[in-house]
CSV table of C-alpha atoms in Angstrom, one decimal:
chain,number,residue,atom,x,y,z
A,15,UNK,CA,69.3,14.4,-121.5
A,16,UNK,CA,65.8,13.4,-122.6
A,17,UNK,CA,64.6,13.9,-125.9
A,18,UNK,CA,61.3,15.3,-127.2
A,19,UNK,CA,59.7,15.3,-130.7
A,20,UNK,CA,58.6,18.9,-131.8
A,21,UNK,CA,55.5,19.0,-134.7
A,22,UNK,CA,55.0,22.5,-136.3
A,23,UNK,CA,51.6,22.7,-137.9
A,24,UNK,CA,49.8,26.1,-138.7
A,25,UNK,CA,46.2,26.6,-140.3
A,26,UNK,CA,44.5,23.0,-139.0
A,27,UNK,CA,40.5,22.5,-138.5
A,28,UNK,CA,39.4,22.3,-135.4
A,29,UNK,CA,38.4,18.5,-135.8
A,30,UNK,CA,41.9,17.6,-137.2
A,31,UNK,CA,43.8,19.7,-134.7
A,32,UNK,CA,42.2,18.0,-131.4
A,33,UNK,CA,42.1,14.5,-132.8
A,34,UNK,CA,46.5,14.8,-133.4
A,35,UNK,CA,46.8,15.6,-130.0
A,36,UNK,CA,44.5,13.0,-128.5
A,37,UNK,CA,45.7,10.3,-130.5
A,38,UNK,CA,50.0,11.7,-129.9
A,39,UNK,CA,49.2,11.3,-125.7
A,40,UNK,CA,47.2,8.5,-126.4
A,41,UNK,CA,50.7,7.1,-127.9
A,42,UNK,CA,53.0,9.0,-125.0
A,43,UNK,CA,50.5,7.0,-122.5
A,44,UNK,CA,50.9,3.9,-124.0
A,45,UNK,CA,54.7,4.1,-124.7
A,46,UNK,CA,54.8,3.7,-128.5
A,47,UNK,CA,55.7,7.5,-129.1
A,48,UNK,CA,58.2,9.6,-127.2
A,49,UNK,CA,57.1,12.7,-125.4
A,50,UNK,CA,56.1,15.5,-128.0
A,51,UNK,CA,55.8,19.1,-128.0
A,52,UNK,CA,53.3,20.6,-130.9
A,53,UNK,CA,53.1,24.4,-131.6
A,54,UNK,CA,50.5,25.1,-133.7
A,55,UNK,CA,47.4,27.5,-135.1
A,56,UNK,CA,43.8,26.7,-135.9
A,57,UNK,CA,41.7,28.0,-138.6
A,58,UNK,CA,39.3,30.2,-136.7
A,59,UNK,CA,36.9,28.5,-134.4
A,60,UNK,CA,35.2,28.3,-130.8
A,61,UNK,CA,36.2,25.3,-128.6
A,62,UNK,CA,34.5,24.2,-125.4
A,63,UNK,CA,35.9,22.9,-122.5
A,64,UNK,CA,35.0,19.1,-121.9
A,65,UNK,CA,32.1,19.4,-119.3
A,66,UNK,CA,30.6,22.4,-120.8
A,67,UNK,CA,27.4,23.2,-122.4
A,68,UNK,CA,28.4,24.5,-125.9
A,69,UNK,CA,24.3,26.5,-126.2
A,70,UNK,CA,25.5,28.7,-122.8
A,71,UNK,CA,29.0,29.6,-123.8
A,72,UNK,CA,29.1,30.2,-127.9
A,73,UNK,CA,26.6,32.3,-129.8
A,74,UNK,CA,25.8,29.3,-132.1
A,75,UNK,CA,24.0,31.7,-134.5
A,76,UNK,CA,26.7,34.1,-135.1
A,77,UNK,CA,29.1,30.9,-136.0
A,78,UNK,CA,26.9,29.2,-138.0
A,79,UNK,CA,26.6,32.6,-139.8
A,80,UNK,CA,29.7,33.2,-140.0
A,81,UNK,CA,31.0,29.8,-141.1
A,82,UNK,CA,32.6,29.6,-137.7
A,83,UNK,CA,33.7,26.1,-137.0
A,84,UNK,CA,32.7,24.8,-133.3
A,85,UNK,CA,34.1,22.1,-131.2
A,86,UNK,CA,34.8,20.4,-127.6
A,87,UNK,CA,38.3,19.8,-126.2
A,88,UNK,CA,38.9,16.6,-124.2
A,89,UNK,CA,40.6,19.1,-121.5
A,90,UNK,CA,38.4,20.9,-118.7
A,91,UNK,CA,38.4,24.6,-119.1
A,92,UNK,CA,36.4,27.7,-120.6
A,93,UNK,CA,35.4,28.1,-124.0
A,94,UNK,CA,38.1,29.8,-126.3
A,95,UNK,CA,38.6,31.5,-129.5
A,96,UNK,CA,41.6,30.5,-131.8
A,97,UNK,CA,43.1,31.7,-135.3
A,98,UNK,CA,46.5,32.5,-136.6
A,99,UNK,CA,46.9,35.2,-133.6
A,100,UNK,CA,46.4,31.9,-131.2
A,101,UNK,CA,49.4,30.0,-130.7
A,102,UNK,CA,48.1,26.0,-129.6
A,103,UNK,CA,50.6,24.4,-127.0
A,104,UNK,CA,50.1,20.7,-126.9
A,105,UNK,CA,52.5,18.5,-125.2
A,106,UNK,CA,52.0,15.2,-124.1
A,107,UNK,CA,54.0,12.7,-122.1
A,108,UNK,CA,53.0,9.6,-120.1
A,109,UNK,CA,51.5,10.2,-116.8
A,110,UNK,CA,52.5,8.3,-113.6
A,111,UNK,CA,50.6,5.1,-112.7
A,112,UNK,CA,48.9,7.1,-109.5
A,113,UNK,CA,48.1,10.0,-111.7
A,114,UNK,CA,45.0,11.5,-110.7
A,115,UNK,CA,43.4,15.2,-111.5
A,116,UNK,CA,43.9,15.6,-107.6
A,117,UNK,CA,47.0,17.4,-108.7
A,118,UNK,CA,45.9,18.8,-111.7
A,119,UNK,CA,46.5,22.4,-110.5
A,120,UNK,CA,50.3,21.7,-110.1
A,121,UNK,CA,51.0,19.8,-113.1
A,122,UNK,CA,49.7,22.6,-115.4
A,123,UNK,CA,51.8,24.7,-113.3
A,124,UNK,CA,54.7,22.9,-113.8
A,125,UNK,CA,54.2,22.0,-117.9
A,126,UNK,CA,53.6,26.2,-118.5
A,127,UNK,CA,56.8,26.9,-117.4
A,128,UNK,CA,58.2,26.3,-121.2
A,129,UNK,CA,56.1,29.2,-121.7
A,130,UNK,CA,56.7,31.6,-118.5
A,131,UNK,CA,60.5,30.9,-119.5
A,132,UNK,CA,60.2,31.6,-123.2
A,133,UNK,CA,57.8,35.1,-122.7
A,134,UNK,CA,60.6,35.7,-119.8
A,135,UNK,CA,63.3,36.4,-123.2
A,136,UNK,CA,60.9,39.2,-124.3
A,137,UNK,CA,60.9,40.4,-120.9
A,138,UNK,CA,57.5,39.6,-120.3
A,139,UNK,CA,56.8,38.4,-116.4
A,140,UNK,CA,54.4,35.5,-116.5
A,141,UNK,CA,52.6,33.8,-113.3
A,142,UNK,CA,50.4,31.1,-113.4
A,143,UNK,CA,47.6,32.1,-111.5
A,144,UNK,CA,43.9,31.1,-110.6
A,145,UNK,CA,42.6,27.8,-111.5
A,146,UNK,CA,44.3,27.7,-115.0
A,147,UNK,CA,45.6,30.7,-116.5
A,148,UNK,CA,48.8,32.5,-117.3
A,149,UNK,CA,48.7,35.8,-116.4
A,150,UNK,CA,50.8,39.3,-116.8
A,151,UNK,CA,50.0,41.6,-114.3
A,152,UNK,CA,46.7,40.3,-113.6
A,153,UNK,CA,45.9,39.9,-117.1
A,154,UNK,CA,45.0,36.8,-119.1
A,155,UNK,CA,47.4,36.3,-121.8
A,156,UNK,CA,47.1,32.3,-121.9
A,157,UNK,CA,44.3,30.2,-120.7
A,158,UNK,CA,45.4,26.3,-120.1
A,159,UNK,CA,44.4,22.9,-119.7
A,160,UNK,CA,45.0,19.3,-118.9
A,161,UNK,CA,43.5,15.8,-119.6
A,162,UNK,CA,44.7,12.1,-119.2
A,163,UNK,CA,44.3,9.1,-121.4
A,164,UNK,CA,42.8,6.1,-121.3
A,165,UNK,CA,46.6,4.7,-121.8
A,166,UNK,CA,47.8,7.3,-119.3
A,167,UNK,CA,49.1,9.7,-121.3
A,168,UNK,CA,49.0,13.6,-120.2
A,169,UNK,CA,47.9,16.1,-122.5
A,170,UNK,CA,48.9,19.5,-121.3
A,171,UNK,CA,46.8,22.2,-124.0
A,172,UNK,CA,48.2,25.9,-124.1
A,173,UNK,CA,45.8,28.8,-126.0
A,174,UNK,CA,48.6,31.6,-125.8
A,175,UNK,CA,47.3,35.0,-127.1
A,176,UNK,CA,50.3,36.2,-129.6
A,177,UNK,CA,46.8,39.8,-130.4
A,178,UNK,CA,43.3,39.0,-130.0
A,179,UNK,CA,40.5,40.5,-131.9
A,180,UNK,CA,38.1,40.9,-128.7
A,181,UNK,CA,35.0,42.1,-130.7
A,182,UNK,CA,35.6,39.6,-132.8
A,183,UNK,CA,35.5,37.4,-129.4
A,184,UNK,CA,32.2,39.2,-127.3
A,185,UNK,CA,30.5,37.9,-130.7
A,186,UNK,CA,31.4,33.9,-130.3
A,187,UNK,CA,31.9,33.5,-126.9
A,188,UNK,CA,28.6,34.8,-124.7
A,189,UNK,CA,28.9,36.9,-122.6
A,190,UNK,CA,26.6,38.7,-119.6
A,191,UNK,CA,26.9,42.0,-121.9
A,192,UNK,CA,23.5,42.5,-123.6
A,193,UNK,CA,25.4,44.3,-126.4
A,194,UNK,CA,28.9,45.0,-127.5
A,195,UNK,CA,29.7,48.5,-127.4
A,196,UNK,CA,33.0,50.1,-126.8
A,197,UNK,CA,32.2,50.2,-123.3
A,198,UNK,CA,32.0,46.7,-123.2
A,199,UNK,CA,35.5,46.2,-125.4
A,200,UNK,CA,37.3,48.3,-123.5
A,201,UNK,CA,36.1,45.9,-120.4
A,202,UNK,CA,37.4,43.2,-121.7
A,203,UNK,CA,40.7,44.6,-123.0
A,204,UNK,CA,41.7,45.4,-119.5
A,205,UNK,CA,41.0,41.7,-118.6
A,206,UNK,CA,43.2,40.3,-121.3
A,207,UNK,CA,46.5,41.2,-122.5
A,208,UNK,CA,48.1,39.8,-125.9
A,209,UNK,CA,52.0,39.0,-126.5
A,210,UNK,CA,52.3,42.5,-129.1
A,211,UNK,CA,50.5,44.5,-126.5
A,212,UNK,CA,53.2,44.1,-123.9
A,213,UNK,CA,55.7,44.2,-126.7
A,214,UNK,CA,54.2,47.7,-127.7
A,215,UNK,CA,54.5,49.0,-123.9
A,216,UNK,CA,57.9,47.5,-122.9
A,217,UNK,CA,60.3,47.3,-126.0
A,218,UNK,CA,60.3,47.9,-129.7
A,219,UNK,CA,58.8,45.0,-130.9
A,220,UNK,CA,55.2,44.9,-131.3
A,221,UNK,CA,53.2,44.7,-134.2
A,222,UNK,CA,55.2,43.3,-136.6
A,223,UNK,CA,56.5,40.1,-134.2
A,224,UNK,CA,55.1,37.2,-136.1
A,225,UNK,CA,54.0,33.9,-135.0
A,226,UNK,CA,56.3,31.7,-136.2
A,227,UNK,CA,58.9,34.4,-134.4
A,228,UNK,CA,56.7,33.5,-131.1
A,229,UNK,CA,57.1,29.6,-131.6
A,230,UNK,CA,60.4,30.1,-131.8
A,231,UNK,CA,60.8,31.6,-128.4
A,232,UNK,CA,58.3,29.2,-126.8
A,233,UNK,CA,60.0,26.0,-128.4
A,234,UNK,CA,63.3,27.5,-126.7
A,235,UNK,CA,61.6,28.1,-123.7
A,236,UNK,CA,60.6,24.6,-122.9
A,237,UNK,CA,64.3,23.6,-124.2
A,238,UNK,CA,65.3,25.9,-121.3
A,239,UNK,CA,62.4,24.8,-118.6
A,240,UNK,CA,62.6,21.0,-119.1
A,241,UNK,CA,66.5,20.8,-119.9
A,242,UNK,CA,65.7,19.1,-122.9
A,243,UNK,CA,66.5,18.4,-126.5
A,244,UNK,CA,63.8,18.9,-128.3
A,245,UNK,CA,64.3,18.0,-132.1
A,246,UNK,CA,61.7,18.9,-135.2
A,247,UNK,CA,59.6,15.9,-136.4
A,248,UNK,CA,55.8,14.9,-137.5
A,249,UNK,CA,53.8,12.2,-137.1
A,250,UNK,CA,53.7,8.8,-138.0
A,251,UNK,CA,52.2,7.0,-140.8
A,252,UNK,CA,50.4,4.9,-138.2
A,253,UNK,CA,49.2,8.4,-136.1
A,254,UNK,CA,48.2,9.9,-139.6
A,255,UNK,CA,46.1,7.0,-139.9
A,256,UNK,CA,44.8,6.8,-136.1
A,257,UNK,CA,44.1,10.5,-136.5
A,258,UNK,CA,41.7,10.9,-139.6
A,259,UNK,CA,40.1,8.2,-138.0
A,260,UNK,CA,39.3,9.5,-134.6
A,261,UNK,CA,38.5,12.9,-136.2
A,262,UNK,CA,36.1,11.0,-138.2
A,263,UNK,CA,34.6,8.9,-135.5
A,264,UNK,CA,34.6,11.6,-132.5
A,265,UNK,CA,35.6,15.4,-133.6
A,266,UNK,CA,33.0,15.3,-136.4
A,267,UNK,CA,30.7,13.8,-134.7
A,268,UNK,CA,28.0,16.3,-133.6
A,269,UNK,CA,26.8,13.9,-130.5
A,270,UNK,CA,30.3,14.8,-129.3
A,271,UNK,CA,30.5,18.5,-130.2
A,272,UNK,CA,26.7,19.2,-128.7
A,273,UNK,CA,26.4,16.3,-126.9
A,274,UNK,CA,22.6,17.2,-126.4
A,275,UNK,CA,19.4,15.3,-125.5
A,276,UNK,CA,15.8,15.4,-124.9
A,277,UNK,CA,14.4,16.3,-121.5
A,278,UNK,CA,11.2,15.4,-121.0
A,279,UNK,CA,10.5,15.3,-117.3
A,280,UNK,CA,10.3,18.7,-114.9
A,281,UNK,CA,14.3,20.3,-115.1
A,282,UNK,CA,15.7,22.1,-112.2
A,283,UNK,CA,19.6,23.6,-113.1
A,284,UNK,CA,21.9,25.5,-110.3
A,285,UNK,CA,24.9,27.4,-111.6
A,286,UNK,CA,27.4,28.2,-108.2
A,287,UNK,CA,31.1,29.2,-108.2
A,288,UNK,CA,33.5,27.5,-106.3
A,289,UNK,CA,37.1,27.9,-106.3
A,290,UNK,CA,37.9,25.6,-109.0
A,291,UNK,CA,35.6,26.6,-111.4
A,292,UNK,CA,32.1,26.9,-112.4
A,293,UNK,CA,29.2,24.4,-111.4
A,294,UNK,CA,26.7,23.5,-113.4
A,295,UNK,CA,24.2,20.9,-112.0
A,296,UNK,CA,21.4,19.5,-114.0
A,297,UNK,CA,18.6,17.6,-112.3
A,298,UNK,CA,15.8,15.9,-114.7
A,299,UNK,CA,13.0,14.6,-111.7
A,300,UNK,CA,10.2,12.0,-112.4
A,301,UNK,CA,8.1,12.4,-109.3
A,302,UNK,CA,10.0,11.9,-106.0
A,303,UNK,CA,13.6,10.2,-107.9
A,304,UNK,CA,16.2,11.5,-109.7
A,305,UNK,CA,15.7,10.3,-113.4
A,306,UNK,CA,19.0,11.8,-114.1
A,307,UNK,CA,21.7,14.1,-113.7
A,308,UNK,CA,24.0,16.1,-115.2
A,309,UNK,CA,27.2,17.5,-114.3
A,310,UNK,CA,29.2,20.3,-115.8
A,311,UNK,CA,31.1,23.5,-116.0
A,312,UNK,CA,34.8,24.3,-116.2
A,313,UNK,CA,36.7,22.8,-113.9
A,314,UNK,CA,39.4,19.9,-114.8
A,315,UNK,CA,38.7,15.9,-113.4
A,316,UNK,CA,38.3,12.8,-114.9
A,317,UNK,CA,35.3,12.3,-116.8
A,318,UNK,CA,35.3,8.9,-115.7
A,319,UNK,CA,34.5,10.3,-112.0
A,320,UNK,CA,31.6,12.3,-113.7
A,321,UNK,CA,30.4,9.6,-115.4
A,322,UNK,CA,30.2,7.6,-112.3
A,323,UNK,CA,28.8,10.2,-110.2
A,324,UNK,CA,25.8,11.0,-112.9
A,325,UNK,CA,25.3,7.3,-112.9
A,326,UNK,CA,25.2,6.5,-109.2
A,327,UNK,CA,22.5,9.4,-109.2
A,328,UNK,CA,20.1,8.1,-111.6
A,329,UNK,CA,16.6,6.1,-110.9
A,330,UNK,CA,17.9,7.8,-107.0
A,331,UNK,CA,15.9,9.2,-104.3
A,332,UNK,CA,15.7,13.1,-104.0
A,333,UNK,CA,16.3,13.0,-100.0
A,334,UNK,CA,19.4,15.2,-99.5
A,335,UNK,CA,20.6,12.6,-96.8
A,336,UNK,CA,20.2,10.2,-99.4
A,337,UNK,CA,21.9,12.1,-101.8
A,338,UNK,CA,25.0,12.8,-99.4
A,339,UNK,CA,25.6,9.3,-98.8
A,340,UNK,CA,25.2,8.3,-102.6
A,341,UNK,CA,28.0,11.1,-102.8
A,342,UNK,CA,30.7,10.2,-99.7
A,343,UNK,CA,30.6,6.3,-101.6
A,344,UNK,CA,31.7,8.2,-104.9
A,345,UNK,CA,34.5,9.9,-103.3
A,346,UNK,CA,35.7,7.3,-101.5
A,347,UNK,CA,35.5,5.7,-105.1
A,348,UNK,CA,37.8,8.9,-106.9
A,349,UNK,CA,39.2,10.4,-103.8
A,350,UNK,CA,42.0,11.8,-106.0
A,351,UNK,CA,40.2,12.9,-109.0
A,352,UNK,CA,37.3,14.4,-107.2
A,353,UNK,CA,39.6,16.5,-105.4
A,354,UNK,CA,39.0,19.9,-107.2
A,355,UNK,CA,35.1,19.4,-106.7
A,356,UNK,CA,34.1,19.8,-103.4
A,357,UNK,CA,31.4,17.7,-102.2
A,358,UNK,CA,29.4,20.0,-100.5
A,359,UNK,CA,29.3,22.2,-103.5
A,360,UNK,CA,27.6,19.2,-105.2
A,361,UNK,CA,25.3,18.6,-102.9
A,362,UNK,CA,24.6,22.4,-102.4
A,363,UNK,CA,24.0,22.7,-106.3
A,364,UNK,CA,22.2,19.2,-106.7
A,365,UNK,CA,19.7,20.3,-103.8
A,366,UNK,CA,19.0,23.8,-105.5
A,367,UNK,CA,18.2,22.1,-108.5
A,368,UNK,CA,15.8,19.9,-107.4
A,369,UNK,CA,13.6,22.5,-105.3
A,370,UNK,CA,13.9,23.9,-109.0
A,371,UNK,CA,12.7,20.8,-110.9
A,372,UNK,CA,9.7,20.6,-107.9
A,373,UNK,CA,8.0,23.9,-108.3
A,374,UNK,CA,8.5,23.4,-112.5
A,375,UNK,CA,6.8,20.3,-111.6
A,376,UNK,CA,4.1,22.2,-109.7
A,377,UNK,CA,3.5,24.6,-112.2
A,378,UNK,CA,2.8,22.5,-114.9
A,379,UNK,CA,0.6,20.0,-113.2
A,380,UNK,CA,-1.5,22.9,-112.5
A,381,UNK,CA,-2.0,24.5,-115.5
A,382,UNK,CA,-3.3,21.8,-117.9
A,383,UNK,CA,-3.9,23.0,-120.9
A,384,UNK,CA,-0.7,24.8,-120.4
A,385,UNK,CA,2.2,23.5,-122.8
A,386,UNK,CA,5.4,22.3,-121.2
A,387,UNK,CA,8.6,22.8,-123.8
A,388,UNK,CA,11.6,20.9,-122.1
A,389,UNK,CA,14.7,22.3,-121.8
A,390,UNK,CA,18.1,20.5,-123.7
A,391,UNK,CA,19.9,19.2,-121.1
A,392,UNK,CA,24.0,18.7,-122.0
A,393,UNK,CA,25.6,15.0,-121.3
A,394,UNK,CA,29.4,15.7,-121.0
């Protein structure tokens, strides 16, 4: 029987709390750590998924306001809320040398089932569903997400909703509702469904189940899932070390939270949904070529892929043929991780944006003593 470490940590900043579980895969990856499972909360705060654009999905205002912490996960995804209501899943383990995010979909299916299995004891019926969430009869009660090392290390992330304050909620996260009303609560509330909610409708638990009562269940539920022995620890003097560090150099660093910069040529953006997620294409044009581009939203791949793909496209022609073949050479490239992103959604949304970034070309040019303010365009 294999053994896993288990780390129990409650009430961590959002800097410290992704920088322990990047650097505890980093180690799975690389072999120097054994597999480890970490249940934990957050102090309250807004995360972003990796390729997203933090100004579209949080009400920066009403955080910095409220003295609510923001920051970006190194998993795809949506953005989240957590707190003490939130319980974090982390486990990491080392990937396979062919690992690709080709089969993302599967593995995050496969590393929920600790909780499916645990929520299973309270009677609660679980299925993953969608592109990455947990779900109770169509509800979201756990959003999820997956990412892999630079040593090869997995990194499965779990946000699983013990209660959720959703006004609380509608004012971080932006929304499409131009206000928050009751109407707009109650919309939401049928969305989403909490652990004590289904408690309070199927059995006599329900308010007063706590959240160390919930980590309890879910620690025993992977136990169950993975046939495993799964034994309390912490970390290591040497991840202690590796952590402050990377929290210092990356997760409190704002280039990586906002990850903005200066546009200064004509923009054109396209926003489509595909079936693994949001697109978000970004297309920055100086005269007929592609100075650069930018691709987001929230679906899970390497960012390595990305990276190449924005690369290949800058200082490039703004011919769709020329486009398509820059594309089919990229894929051929990251066959596997590219998987969930269909080329012809790229192309569809790169050629959108440029007709986009034409006529705001077109505009400007002829109005000149009109003032052109650039959009912030988001490198992920």
């Amino acid at each position: 029987m294999n053994t896993w470490r288990y780390i129990k940590n409650d009430d961590v900043s959002a800097s410290a709390g992704l920088a322990a579980d990047e650097v505890l895969a980093n180690h799975a990856g690389a072999g120097t750590s054994q597999p480890t499972l970490r249940l934990y909360t957050y102090k309250p705060c807004a995360l972003v998924g990796r390729f997203q654009t933090i100004e579209t999905e949080l009400n920066l205002n009403y955080c910095v306001e409220n003295k609510i912490p923001v920051n970006r996960r190194p998993t795809g995804g949506g953005a989240i809320i957590m707190g003490e209501d939130q319980l974090g899943v982390a486990l990491v383990i080392p990937g396979k040398s062919d690992e690709t995010y080709a089969s993302v979909r599967e593995r995050m299916a496969q590393f929920s089932q600790g909780i499916i299995s645990g929520l299973a004891t309270l009677d609660i019926q679980v299925e993953f569903r969608r592109k990455n969430d947990l779900e109770v009869n169509g509800k979201k009660i756990a959003g999820l997400g997956l990412h892999k090392t630079s040593t090869g290390g997995l990194l499965f992330h779990g946000s699983l909703l013990v209660g959720l304050d959703v006004p609380f909620m509608l004012n971080v996260l932006k929304t499409p509702f131009e206000k928050i009303s009751d109407k707009e609560i109650a919309t939401v509330s049928e969305r989403t469904t909490t652990i004590r909610r289904e408690l309070c409708e199927s059995s006599r638990l329900a308010q007063s189940l706590r959240i160390n009562e919930v980590r309890r269940i879910i620690l025993n539920g992977y136990k169950t899932a993975f046939d495993t022995n799964i034994q309390l620890g912490d970390f290591s003097n040497e991840e202690i070390d590796e952590i402050r560090q990377l929290e210092k150099d990356k997760y409190m660093d704002t280039n990586w939270i906002f990850q903005t910069t200066d546009v200064l040529d004509s923009m054109g953006k396209s926003i489509i949904k595909t079936d693994d997620g949001l697109l978000d294409v970004r297309i920055v044009l100086a005269g007929k070529m592609i100075k650069s581009a930018y691709i987001g939203g929230d679906f899970f791949t390497s960012e390595h892929a990305i990276a190449d793909l924005e690369q290949s496209l800058r200082w490039h022609s703004s011919q769709e043929k020329s486009i398509k073949d820059t594309l089919i050479q990229v894929y051929k490239r990251w066959s596997g991780d590219l998987a969930n992103l269909p080329m012809e959604s790229i192309l569809k949304a790169m050629t959108s944006a440029i007709q986009k970034a034409e006529i705001m070309a077109r505009k400007t040019s002829s109005d000149p003593y009109g003032c052109f303010v650039s959009p912030r365009g988001v490198y992920a």
